[in-house]
């Protein structure tokens, strides 16, 4: 059993590679739900949808989010009547949010709804929300605190980042399948996909009980660096690291996850950092981590699995 923690697009790419190499019964992908929000009365789960669309093979590669061959009639009509148009919703994508909201309003849990959507899209691997509770990531900045979408979409990540806190997290518990995977005697690895550490992976780690489980498990915990050559592939991860005074490199990722991970996979471009990372007590391995194709995703997944097999799993 392999447990992968994922955010949106970066996480979805490695999750897809893992899914191509691991039997559906042996992989659980636990996804960040801290960015979920209610919009136009529909419940939107940006990261769950990125992983779902990617594994279903219907994701838009050019745009990087949403469904490919999308049409925008709803958005255009909404704008015409003066509706809220700051968040883009394609016509096909909208169907996901409407059906999810309907099933949730019938009393199904987010795990159940996600399973139903996966089934409809013929996704055979297990994608689960980190929690079935409603939680929200709140971004702390020098200009005040903002809900994630506000910071990300409206403010374009401009205010200087100082940290995050969460709404509703105290009462949250890991979703049933996430919890079961964490406790599984067959768990062979926990993999932090190359997602934003602060707003994608940290919310998952902050679900009560998760960090404690990672600190005590005998299972190797490894991360794949989302930073390559001093830059994020997309999104604000590098800017956030700089604003937190962390080195904008895999070394900063090692520092951030320090104490939780046994190993870190970094890009060949950063291979000079293998030694310095090892000096912090974290095993490091350099390979190609830039995923431009399904082939790259699959190769990185294979490298990740063989790196895990090489780790003793003995915790310091
Ligand atoms: P978001 O919620 O859609 O922003 O998605 P994530 O949090 O999962 O992904 C954003 C992070 O993934 C960014 O920090 C990127 O640098 C990283 N990322 C995206 N694509 C790749 C890739 O191909 N390789 C690596 N190593 N990191 C990636």
Short mmCIF file of C-alpha atoms and ligand atoms in Angstrom, two decimals:
data_model
loop_
_atom_site.label_atom_id
_atom_site.label_comp_id
_atom_site.label_asym_id
_atom_site.label_seq_id
_atom_site.Cartn_x
_atom_site.Cartn_y
_atom_site.Cartn_z
CA UNK A 1 0.00 0.00 0.00
CA UNK A 2 1.28 3.43 -1.00
CA UNK A 3 -0.20 6.67 0.37
CA UNK A 4 0.32 9.82 -1.70
CA UNK A 5 -0.50 13.31 -0.40
CA UNK A 6 -1.39 15.71 -3.18
CA UNK A 7 -2.50 19.25 -3.91
CA UNK A 8 -3.64 20.30 -7.36
CA UNK A 9 -1.73 20.24 -10.61
CA UNK A 10 1.80 19.27 -9.44
CA UNK A 11 0.38 16.62 -7.14
CA UNK A 12 -1.96 15.33 -9.82
CA UNK A 13 0.94 14.72 -12.21
CA UNK A 14 2.86 12.46 -9.82
CA UNK A 15 -0.39 10.83 -8.63
CA UNK A 16 -1.10 9.97 -12.26
CA UNK A 17 2.39 8.48 -12.65
CA UNK A 18 1.88 6.42 -9.49
CA UNK A 19 -1.53 5.26 -10.71
CA UNK A 20 0.08 3.99 -13.92
CA UNK A 21 2.47 1.86 -11.88
CA UNK A 22 0.44 0.71 -8.88
CA UNK A 23 -2.57 -1.57 -8.68
CA UNK A 24 -5.78 0.31 -7.72
CA UNK A 25 -6.07 -1.71 -4.51
CA UNK A 26 -2.59 -0.56 -3.41
CA UNK A 27 -2.70 3.22 -3.83
CA UNK A 28 -4.57 5.88 -1.86
CA UNK A 29 -4.28 9.51 -2.96
CA UNK A 30 -5.26 11.89 -0.14
CA UNK A 31 -5.99 15.35 -1.50
CA UNK A 32 -5.96 18.83 0.05
CA UNK A 33 -9.42 20.30 0.63
CA UNK A 34 -8.27 23.50 2.39
CA UNK A 35 -8.99 25.48 -0.82
CA UNK A 36 -12.57 24.21 -1.11
CA UNK A 37 -15.18 26.94 -1.10
CA UNK A 38 -18.78 27.76 -1.77
CA UNK A 39 -19.27 29.77 -4.95
CA UNK A 40 -22.61 30.67 -6.57
CA UNK A 41 -24.03 28.21 -4.02
CA UNK A 42 -21.96 25.35 -5.43
CA UNK A 43 -19.27 23.53 -3.49
CA UNK A 44 -15.99 23.72 -5.40
CA UNK A 45 -13.02 21.44 -4.62
CA UNK A 46 -10.20 22.71 -6.85
CA UNK A 47 -7.53 20.17 -5.87
CA UNK A 48 -9.82 17.12 -5.82
CA UNK A 49 -11.02 18.11 -9.29
CA UNK A 50 -7.46 18.56 -10.61
CA UNK A 51 -6.57 15.04 -9.45
CA UNK A 52 -9.88 13.57 -10.66
CA UNK A 53 -9.66 15.15 -14.14
CA UNK A 54 -6.00 14.15 -14.46
CA UNK A 55 -6.61 10.50 -13.57
CA UNK A 56 -9.69 10.48 -15.81
CA UNK A 57 -7.50 11.75 -18.67
CA UNK A 58 -9.76 14.75 -19.35
CA UNK A 59 -7.62 17.53 -17.84
CA UNK A 60 -6.68 20.57 -19.91
CA UNK A 61 -2.92 20.48 -20.38
CA UNK A 62 -2.47 23.94 -21.92
CA UNK A 63 -4.45 25.86 -19.31
CA UNK A 64 -3.22 23.64 -16.47
CA UNK A 65 -6.60 23.34 -14.76
CA UNK A 66 -10.14 22.27 -15.61
CA UNK A 67 -11.41 20.03 -18.39
CA UNK A 68 -10.06 20.07 -21.95
CA UNK A 69 -12.21 21.08 -24.95
CA UNK A 70 -14.16 23.21 -22.53
CA UNK A 71 -16.77 25.77 -23.57
CA UNK A 72 -17.60 28.96 -21.67
CA UNK A 73 -21.23 29.73 -22.49
CA UNK A 74 -22.28 29.77 -18.84
CA UNK A 75 -19.49 32.24 -17.91
CA UNK A 76 -20.38 34.57 -20.80
CA UNK A 77 -24.06 34.52 -19.91
CA UNK A 78 -23.28 35.04 -16.23
CA UNK A 79 -21.18 38.09 -17.05
CA UNK A 80 -23.94 39.47 -19.27
CA UNK A 81 -26.46 39.37 -16.42
CA UNK A 82 -23.96 40.94 -13.99
CA UNK A 83 -23.17 37.77 -12.02
CA UNK A 84 -19.98 37.06 -10.07
CA UNK A 85 -17.43 36.26 -12.75
CA UNK A 86 -14.07 36.41 -10.93
CA UNK A 87 -13.81 32.61 -10.74
CA UNK A 88 -13.78 30.82 -14.08
CA UNK A 89 -16.18 27.90 -14.44
CA UNK A 90 -16.29 26.03 -17.74
CA UNK A 91 -19.56 24.43 -18.86
CA UNK A 92 -18.31 20.85 -18.44
CA UNK A 93 -16.59 21.62 -15.13
CA UNK A 94 -19.79 23.19 -13.83
CA UNK A 95 -21.54 19.82 -14.06
CA UNK A 96 -19.06 18.42 -11.49
CA UNK A 97 -19.82 21.22 -9.02
CA UNK A 98 -23.57 20.97 -9.48
CA UNK A 99 -23.66 17.20 -9.03
CA UNK A 100 -21.22 17.30 -6.08
CA UNK A 101 -23.33 19.95 -4.37
CA UNK A 102 -26.52 17.96 -4.97
CA UNK A 103 -25.04 14.77 -3.49
CA UNK A 104 -23.63 16.69 -0.49
CA UNK A 105 -27.00 18.29 0.13
CA UNK A 106 -28.55 14.80 0.18
CA UNK A 107 -26.27 14.09 3.13
CA UNK A 108 -23.46 12.16 1.47
CA UNK A 109 -19.94 12.77 2.76
CA UNK A 110 -17.28 14.36 0.54
CA UNK A 111 -15.54 10.94 0.45
CA UNK A 112 -18.71 9.29 -0.84
CA UNK A 113 -19.32 12.02 -3.39
CA UNK A 114 -15.70 11.85 -4.59
CA UNK A 115 -16.00 8.06 -4.97
CA UNK A 116 -19.19 8.50 -6.99
CA UNK A 117 -17.57 11.09 -9.30
CA UNK A 118 -14.51 8.85 -9.76
CA UNK A 119 -16.78 5.95 -10.72
CA UNK A 120 -18.63 8.07 -13.29
CA UNK A 121 -15.29 9.06 -14.82
CA UNK A 122 -14.00 5.44 -14.78
CA UNK A 123 -11.20 6.34 -12.36
CA UNK A 124 -10.32 3.06 -10.66
CA UNK A 125 -7.71 4.35 -8.20
CA UNK A 126 -8.73 5.73 -4.81
CA UNK A 127 -8.86 9.52 -4.57
CA UNK A 128 -10.00 10.74 -1.15
CA UNK A 129 -10.36 14.14 0.47
CA UNK A 130 -7.98 14.69 3.40
CA UNK A 131 -11.08 15.12 5.58
CA UNK A 132 -14.85 15.03 5.24
CA UNK A 133 -15.10 18.07 7.52
CA UNK A 134 -15.37 21.57 6.07
CA UNK A 135 -12.04 23.26 6.70
CA UNK A 136 -10.52 26.36 5.16
CA UNK A 137 -6.93 27.45 4.63
CA UNK A 138 -6.48 31.10 5.56
CA UNK A 139 -3.40 32.81 4.19
CA UNK A 140 -1.65 35.23 6.55
CA UNK A 141 0.07 38.13 4.81
CA UNK A 142 1.58 41.46 5.73
CA UNK A 143 -1.66 43.03 4.46
CA UNK A 144 -3.95 40.85 6.57
CA UNK A 145 -5.55 37.39 6.45
CA UNK A 146 -7.35 36.17 3.36
CA UNK A 147 -9.33 33.12 2.38
CA UNK A 148 -7.23 31.09 0.00
CA UNK A 149 -9.18 31.91 -3.20
CA UNK A 150 -9.17 35.59 -2.31
CA UNK A 151 -5.39 35.58 -1.94
CA UNK A 152 -4.81 33.34 -4.94
CA UNK A 153 -7.29 34.58 -7.52
CA UNK A 154 -8.33 38.11 -6.54
CA UNK A 155 -5.01 39.33 -5.06
CA UNK A 156 -2.87 37.19 -7.42
CA UNK A 157 -0.68 36.18 -4.45
CA UNK A 158 0.74 39.71 -4.29
CA UNK A 159 0.67 40.45 -0.50
CA UNK A 160 3.81 39.17 1.28
CA UNK A 161 3.12 35.72 2.73
CA UNK A 162 3.77 35.15 6.44
CA UNK A 163 2.04 31.79 7.06
CA UNK A 164 -1.30 30.02 7.13
CA UNK A 165 -3.91 29.09 9.66
CA UNK A 166 -7.06 27.06 9.29
CA UNK A 167 -10.74 27.49 9.91
CA UNK A 168 -12.58 24.49 11.32
CA UNK A 169 -9.49 22.28 11.58
CA UNK A 170 -9.78 21.65 15.37
CA UNK A 171 -12.85 19.47 14.84
CA UNK A 172 -11.63 17.75 11.68
CA UNK A 173 -10.55 14.12 11.41
CA UNK A 174 -8.84 12.41 8.48
CA UNK A 175 -11.35 10.94 6.00
CA UNK A 176 -12.04 7.23 6.63
CA UNK A 177 -9.88 5.89 3.77
CA UNK A 178 -7.05 8.31 4.53
CA UNK A 179 -7.14 7.22 8.15
CA UNK A 180 -7.25 3.53 7.17
CA UNK A 181 -4.25 3.99 4.85
CA UNK A 182 -2.27 5.80 7.59
CA UNK A 183 -2.93 2.93 9.98
CA UNK A 184 -2.46 0.11 7.45
CA UNK A 185 0.06 -2.55 8.44
CA UNK A 186 0.84 -2.90 4.71
CA UNK A 187 1.79 0.74 4.23
CA UNK A 188 5.08 0.79 2.31
CA UNK A 189 5.52 4.51 1.73
CA UNK A 190 4.02 7.92 2.31
CA UNK A 191 4.82 10.25 -0.56
CA UNK A 192 4.41 14.04 -0.51
CA UNK A 193 3.81 14.85 -4.16
CA UNK A 194 5.48 17.96 -5.63
CA UNK A 195 2.73 20.32 -4.52
CA UNK A 196 2.87 23.68 -2.80
CA UNK A 197 4.23 22.85 0.71
CA UNK A 198 2.37 25.69 2.48
CA UNK A 199 -1.08 25.68 0.92
CA UNK A 200 -1.38 22.14 -0.45
CA UNK A 201 0.63 19.68 1.69
CA UNK A 202 0.63 21.50 5.07
CA UNK A 203 -3.20 21.58 5.27
CA UNK A 204 -3.18 17.76 4.90
CA UNK A 205 -0.48 17.47 7.58
CA UNK A 206 -2.52 19.72 9.86
CA UNK A 207 -5.59 17.50 9.93
CA UNK A 208 -5.54 16.41 13.58
CA UNK A 209 -3.70 13.11 13.99
CA UNK A 210 -1.84 13.14 10.66
CA UNK A 211 1.48 14.68 11.75
CA UNK A 212 1.48 12.50 14.87
CA UNK A 213 1.00 9.41 12.72
CA UNK A 214 3.86 10.46 10.42
CA UNK A 215 6.18 11.10 13.34
CA UNK A 216 5.65 7.66 14.80
CA UNK A 217 5.29 5.48 11.71
CA UNK A 218 7.97 2.99 10.72
CA UNK A 219 6.99 3.56 7.08
CA UNK A 220 9.37 5.71 5.01
CA UNK A 221 8.03 9.20 4.38
CA UNK A 222 9.43 10.97 1.35
CA UNK A 223 8.78 14.16 -0.59
CA UNK A 224 9.38 15.16 -4.19
CA UNK A 225 10.62 18.74 -4.40
CA UNK A 226 8.29 21.20 -6.14
CA UNK A 227 11.25 23.56 -6.53
CA UNK A 228 13.64 23.04 -9.43
CA UNK A 229 16.65 25.30 -9.98
CA UNK A 230 15.43 27.97 -7.58
CA UNK A 231 11.97 28.20 -9.14
CA UNK A 232 8.49 26.75 -8.83
CA UNK A 233 7.12 25.25 -12.03
CA UNK A 234 3.95 27.22 -11.43
CA UNK A 235 2.26 29.08 -8.63
CA UNK A 236 3.55 31.01 -5.62
CA UNK A 237 5.65 28.34 -3.82
CA UNK A 238 9.02 30.03 -4.58
CA UNK A 239 7.70 33.49 -3.68
CA UNK A 240 6.31 32.15 -0.41
CA UNK A 241 9.62 30.48 0.48
CA UNK A 242 11.52 33.71 -0.15
CA UNK A 243 9.04 35.67 1.96
CA UNK A 244 9.52 33.15 4.80
CA UNK A 245 13.31 33.51 4.49
CA UNK A 246 13.70 29.88 3.48
CA UNK A 247 16.29 29.07 0.82
CA UNK A 248 14.39 28.86 -2.50
CA UNK A 249 15.76 25.42 -3.30
CA UNK A 250 15.19 21.79 -2.32
CA UNK A 251 17.23 22.63 0.78
CA UNK A 252 14.42 24.96 1.86
CA UNK A 253 11.92 22.15 1.19
CA UNK A 254 14.09 19.83 3.35
CA UNK A 255 14.11 22.45 6.12
CA UNK A 256 10.37 22.95 5.90
CA UNK A 257 9.52 19.23 6.05
CA UNK A 258 12.46 18.47 8.40
CA UNK A 259 11.60 15.98 11.14
CA UNK A 260 8.78 14.53 9.07
CA UNK A 261 10.51 13.12 5.99
CA UNK A 262 13.16 10.43 5.61
CA UNK A 263 13.95 11.22 2.01
CA UNK A 264 13.68 13.95 -0.61
CA UNK A 265 13.76 13.55 -4.37
CA UNK A 266 15.25 16.57 -6.10
CA UNK A 267 15.88 17.48 -9.71
CA UNK A 268 19.12 16.65 -11.52
CA UNK A 269 19.56 20.40 -11.90
CA UNK A 270 19.92 20.62 -8.08
CA UNK A 271 22.10 17.53 -7.66
CA UNK A 272 24.83 19.60 -5.94
CA UNK A 273 22.38 19.81 -3.00
CA UNK A 274 22.30 16.03 -2.40
CA UNK A 275 25.25 16.35 0.05
CA UNK A 276 23.91 19.37 2.00
CA UNK A 277 20.46 17.73 2.29
CA UNK A 278 22.00 14.44 3.48
CA UNK A 279 23.92 16.49 6.08
CA UNK A 280 20.55 17.49 7.58
CA UNK A 281 19.75 13.79 8.15
CA UNK A 282 17.41 13.44 5.16
CA UNK A 283 18.29 11.00 2.39
CA UNK A 284 18.35 12.70 -1.01
CA UNK A 285 18.23 11.44 -4.57
CA UNK A 286 18.49 13.43 -7.80
CA UNK A 287 16.62 12.54 -10.98
CA UNK A 288 14.46 14.26 -13.60
CA UNK A 289 11.51 15.67 -11.69
CA UNK A 290 10.06 17.95 -14.37
CA UNK A 291 6.92 16.18 -15.63
CA UNK A 292 6.05 17.36 -19.13
CA UNK A 293 4.43 14.14 -20.34
CA UNK A 294 2.71 11.01 -19.07
CA UNK A 295 6.00 9.23 -19.70
CA UNK A 296 7.85 11.68 -17.38
CA UNK A 297 5.15 11.17 -14.73
CA UNK A 298 5.46 7.42 -14.92
CA UNK A 299 9.28 7.46 -14.84
CA UNK A 300 9.33 9.78 -11.81
CA UNK A 301 6.80 7.52 -10.07
CA UNK A 302 9.05 4.50 -10.74
CA UNK A 303 12.12 6.35 -9.46
CA UNK A 304 10.16 7.43 -6.38
CA UNK A 305 9.09 3.86 -5.64
CA UNK A 306 12.61 2.50 -6.06
CA UNK A 307 14.03 5.30 -3.84
CA UNK A 308 11.52 4.27 -1.16
CA UNK A 309 12.54 0.62 -1.48
CA UNK A 310 16.16 1.68 -0.89
CA UNK A 311 15.33 3.49 2.36
CA UNK A 312 15.58 1.43 5.50
CA UNK A 313 12.47 2.93 7.04
CA UNK A 314 14.28 3.21 10.34
CA UNK A 315 13.28 6.48 11.89
CA UNK A 316 15.94 8.55 13.61
P1 LIG B 1 -2.09 23.80 -7.35
O1 LIG B 1 -2.94 23.61 -6.11
O2 LIG B 1 -2.80 23.56 -8.65
O3 LIG B 1 -1.20 25.02 -7.35
O4 LIG B 1 -1.13 22.58 -7.34
P2 LIG B 1 -0.04 21.96 -6.42
O5 LIG B 1 0.07 22.60 -5.09
O6 LIG B 1 -0.17 20.48 -6.49
O7 LIG B 1 1.20 22.27 -7.32
C1 LIG B 1 1.92 23.43 -7.35
C2 LIG B 1 3.39 23.08 -7.15
O8 LIG B 1 3.73 21.96 -7.95
C3 LIG B 1 4.27 24.21 -7.55
O9 LIG B 1 5.09 24.54 -6.46
C4 LIG B 1 5.09 23.64 -8.70
O10 LIG B 1 6.43 24.05 -8.66
C5 LIG B 1 5.01 22.15 -8.51
N1 LIG B 1 5.07 21.42 -9.78
C6 LIG B 1 4.21 21.52 -10.80
N2 LIG B 1 4.60 20.73 -11.82
C7 LIG B 1 5.74 20.10 -11.41
C8 LIG B 1 6.63 19.16 -12.02
O11 LIG B 1 6.46 18.71 -13.15
N3 LIG B 1 7.70 18.75 -11.27
C9 LIG B 1 7.94 19.22 -10.01
N4 LIG B 1 9.02 18.76 -9.37
N5 LIG B 1 7.14 20.12 -9.42
C10 LIG B 1 6.04 20.54 -10.11
#
